[in-house]
XYZ file of C-alpha atoms in Angstrom:
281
model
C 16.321 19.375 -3.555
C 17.517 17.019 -6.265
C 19.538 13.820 -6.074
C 22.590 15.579 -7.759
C 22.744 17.734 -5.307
C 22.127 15.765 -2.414
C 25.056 13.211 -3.471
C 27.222 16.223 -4.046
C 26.424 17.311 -0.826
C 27.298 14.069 0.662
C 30.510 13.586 -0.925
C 31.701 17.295 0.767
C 30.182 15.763 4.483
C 31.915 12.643 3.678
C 35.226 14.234 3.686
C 34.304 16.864 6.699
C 33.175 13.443 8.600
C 36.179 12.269 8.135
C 38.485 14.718 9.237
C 41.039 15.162 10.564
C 42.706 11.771 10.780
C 40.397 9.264 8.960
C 38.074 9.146 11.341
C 34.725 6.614 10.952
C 31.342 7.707 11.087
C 27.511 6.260 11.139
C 25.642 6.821 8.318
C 23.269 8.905 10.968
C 26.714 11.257 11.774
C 26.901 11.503 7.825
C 23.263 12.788 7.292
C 23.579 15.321 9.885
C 27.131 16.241 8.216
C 25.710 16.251 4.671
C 22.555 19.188 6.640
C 25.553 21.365 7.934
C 26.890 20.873 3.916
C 23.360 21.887 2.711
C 22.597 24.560 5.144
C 23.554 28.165 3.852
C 25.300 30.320 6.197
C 25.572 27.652 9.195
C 29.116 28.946 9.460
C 27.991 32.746 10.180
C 25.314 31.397 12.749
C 26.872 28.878 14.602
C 28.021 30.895 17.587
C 24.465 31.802 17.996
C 22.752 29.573 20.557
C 19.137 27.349 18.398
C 18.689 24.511 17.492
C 17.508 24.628 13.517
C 15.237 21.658 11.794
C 17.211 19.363 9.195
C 17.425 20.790 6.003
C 17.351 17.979 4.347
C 14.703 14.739 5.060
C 16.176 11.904 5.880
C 14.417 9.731 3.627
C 15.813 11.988 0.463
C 19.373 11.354 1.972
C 19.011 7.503 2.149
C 17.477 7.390 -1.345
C 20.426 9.103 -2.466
C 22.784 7.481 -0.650
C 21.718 4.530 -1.624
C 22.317 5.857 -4.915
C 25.605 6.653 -4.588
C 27.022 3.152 -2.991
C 27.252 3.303 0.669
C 30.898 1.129 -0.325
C 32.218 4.381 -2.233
C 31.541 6.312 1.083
C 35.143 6.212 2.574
C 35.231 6.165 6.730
C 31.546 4.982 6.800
C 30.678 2.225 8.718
C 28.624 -0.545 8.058
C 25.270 -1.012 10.503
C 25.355 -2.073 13.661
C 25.180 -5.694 14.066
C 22.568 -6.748 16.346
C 23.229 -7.482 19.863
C 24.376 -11.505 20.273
C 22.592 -13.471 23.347
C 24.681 -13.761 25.910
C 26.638 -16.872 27.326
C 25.586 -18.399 30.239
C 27.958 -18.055 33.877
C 31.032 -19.674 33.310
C 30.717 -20.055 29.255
C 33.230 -17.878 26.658
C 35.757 -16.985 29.621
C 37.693 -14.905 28.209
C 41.418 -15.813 27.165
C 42.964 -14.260 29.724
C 41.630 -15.842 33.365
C 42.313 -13.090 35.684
C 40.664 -10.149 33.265
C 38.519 -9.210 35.860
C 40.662 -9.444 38.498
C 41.785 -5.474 38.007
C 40.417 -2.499 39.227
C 38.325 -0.992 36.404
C 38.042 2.830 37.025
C 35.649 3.983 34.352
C 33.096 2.458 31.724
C 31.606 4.448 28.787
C 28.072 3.407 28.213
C 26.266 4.802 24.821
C 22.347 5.173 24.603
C 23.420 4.789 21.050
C 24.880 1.019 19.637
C 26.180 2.606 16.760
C 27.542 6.003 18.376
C 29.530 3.471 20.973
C 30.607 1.073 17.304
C 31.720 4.579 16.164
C 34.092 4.968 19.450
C 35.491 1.661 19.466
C 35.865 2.366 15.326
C 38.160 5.157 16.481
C 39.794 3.607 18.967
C 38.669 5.644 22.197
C 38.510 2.996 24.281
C 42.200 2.552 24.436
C 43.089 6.069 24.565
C 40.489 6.192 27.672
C 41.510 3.104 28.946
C 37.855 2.662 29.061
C 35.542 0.141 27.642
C 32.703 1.551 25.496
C 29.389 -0.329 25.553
C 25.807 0.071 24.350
C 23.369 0.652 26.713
C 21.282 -2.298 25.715
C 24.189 -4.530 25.310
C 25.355 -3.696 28.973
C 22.593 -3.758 31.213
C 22.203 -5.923 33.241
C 26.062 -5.539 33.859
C 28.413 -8.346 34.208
C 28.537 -8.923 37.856
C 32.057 -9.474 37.070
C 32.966 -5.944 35.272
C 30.821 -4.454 38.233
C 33.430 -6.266 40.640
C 36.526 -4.807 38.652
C 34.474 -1.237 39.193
C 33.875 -1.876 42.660
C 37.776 -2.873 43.381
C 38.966 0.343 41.416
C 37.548 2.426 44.694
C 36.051 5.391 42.957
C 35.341 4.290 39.268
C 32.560 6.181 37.770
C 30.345 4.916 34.931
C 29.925 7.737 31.991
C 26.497 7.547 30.428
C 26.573 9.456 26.911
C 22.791 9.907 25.788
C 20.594 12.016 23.416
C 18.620 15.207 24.619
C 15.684 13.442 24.463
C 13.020 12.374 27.347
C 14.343 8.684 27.378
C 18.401 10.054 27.190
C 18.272 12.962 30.060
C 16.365 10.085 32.244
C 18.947 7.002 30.930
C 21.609 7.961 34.124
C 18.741 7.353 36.036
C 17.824 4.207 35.384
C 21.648 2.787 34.997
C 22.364 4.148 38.148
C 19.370 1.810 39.276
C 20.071 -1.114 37.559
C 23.479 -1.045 38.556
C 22.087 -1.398 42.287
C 24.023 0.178 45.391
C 27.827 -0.574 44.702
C 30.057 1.572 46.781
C 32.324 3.912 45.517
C 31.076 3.908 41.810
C 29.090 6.711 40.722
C 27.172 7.326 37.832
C 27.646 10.623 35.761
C 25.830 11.757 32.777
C 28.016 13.334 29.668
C 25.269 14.658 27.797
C 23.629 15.613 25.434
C 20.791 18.198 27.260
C 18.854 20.416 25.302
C 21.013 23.417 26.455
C 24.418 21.500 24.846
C 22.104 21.344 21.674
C 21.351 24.824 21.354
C 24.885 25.604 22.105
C 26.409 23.571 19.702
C 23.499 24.695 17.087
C 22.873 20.938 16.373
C 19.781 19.668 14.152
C 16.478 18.721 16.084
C 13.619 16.650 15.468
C 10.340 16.790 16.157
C 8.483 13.775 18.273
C 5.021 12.730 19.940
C 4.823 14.985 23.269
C 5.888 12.873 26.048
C 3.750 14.132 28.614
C 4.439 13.906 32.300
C 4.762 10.557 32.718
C 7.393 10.593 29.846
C 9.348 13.706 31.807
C 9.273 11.675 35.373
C 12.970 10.755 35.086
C 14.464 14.031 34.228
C 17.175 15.376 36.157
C 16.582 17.957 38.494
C 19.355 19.901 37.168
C 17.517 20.657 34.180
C 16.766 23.935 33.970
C 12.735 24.932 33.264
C 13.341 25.883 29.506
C 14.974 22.957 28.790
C 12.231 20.976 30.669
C 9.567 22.549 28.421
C 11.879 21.596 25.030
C 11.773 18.362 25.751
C 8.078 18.280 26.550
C 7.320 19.811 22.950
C 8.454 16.828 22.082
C 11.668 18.288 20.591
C 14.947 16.156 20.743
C 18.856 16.058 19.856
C 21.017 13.322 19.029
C 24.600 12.170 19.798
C 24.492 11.501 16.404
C 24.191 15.187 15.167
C 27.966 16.156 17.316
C 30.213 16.378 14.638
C 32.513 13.433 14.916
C 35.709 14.498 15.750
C 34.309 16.579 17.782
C 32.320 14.220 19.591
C 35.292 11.693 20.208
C 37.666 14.874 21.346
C 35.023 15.400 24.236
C 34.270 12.161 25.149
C 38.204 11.836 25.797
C 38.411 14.511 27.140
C 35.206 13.498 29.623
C 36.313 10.155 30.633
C 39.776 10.681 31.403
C 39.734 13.691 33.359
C 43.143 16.112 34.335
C 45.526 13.676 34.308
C 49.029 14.959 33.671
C 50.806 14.389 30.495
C 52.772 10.896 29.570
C 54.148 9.619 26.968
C 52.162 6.651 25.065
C 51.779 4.873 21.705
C 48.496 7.712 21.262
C 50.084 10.807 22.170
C 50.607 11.091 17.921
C 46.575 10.381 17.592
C 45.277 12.653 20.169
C 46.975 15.676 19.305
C 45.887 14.980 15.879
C 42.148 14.517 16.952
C 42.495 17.512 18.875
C 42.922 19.736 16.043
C 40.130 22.490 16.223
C 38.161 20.657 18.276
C 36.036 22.252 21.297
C 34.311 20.936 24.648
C 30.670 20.717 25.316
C 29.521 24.142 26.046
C 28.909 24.579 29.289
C 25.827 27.088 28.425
């Protein structure tokens, strides 16, 4: 495919990326845009469960990306910065003394640092009312945030992963760092190989994990999606189209709640412009 294309191609997922609203996106959420661009009657198959191979390598899109100017990308956002070392107890309180002292009834936490950059970028954790953290960042968990959980009586922590041996085993092992804390569960949002089929999303191809590498899997995962991931297949966060990624993870997080009005009643019901859940098969 040549690198005329390619940045033509990328200029169209730019603006799809984007939409509706301005929204930001990685530079991974814009390669898996610019495939859907590239891929010739994804429109006609996409209500037909698979989950195709990239059309396009992701080495040729960086090359031409870089090309292009990742400046003259509009909505893109930069890398993720890497994670800072923490303070020690009792160093860079925050301004406000008694931030912890509230009940905190959710927390978002992203296998992905720059899928949970992309959130905060789009301000979901304020229409959530839910702070958005990496993973990595995270873990172990302020013993203070886990207080503010703990004090909220029935606060659950969202985990938002990749169908991938390491993501469908992540709730897993947050629910055991986290330790036993009463009344705060821990509940996985996806992605499983069954939402990637649904959603027709691009796969790649890894090393077979084997069985040690399948230990943590859920046992809610069904046998075929068991033997995807042991092919060494995977899905990313990533490859959810954006807005409809952060219409579900609202959606997710906040639960039936009945209507109000707020400063992001105008934003949401923008967002939610033909925008659908995860699939639920």
């Amino acid at each position: 495919m040549s690198a005329v294309v390619t940045g033509r191609a990328i200029a169209v997922a730019a603006v799809r990326a984007a939409s509706p609203g301005g929204l930001r996106f990685t530079e991974r959420q814009l390669y898996y845009e610019t495939c859907r661009v590239l891929s010739p009657g994804s429109a006609l198959l996409r209500r037909l469960p698979g989950t195709p191979a990239p059309v396009l390598r992701l080495r040729a899109f960086t090359r031409a990306l870089d090309a292009r100017g990742r400046e003259t990308v509009p909505g893109l956002l930069p890398p993720p910065a890497a994670p800072s070392a923490r303070p020690l107890a009792g160093a860079g309180e925050p301004s406000e003394p008694d931030l912890y002292d509230y009940g905190l009834p959710r927390l978002l936490l992203c296998q992905d640092r720059a899928v949970a950059g992309m959130l905060l970028a789009n301000h979901v954790h304020l229409e959530a009312a839910c702070p958005v953290l990496a993973v990595t960042d995270a873990l172990p968990l302020d013993p203070r945030l886990l207080g503010a959980l703990e004090r909220a009586g029935g606060a659950v922590v969202h985990v938002l992963h990749d169908a991938s041996p390491a993501g469908v085993a992540l709730p897993a092992a947050v629910r055991a760092a986290l330790g036993p804390v009463p009344g705060v569960r821990v509940v996985s949002l996806g992605l499983v190989p069954r939402h990637a089929a649904a959603l027709r999303l691009p796969t790649g191809r890894g090393p077979e994990p084997g069985p040690a590498g399948l230990a943590g899997r859920p046992a809610a995962l069904r046998p075929r999606e068991a033997d995807w991931l042991a092919s060494g297949r995977f899905a990313e966060v990533a490859a959810v189209p954006p807005a409809r990624l952060v219409r579900t993870v609202l959606r997710l997080t906040r639960g039936p709640r009945p209507p109000r009005d707020t400063l992001w009643n105008g934003l949401r019901g923008l967002r939610g412009t033909g925008f659908m859940t995860w699939p639920a098969a």
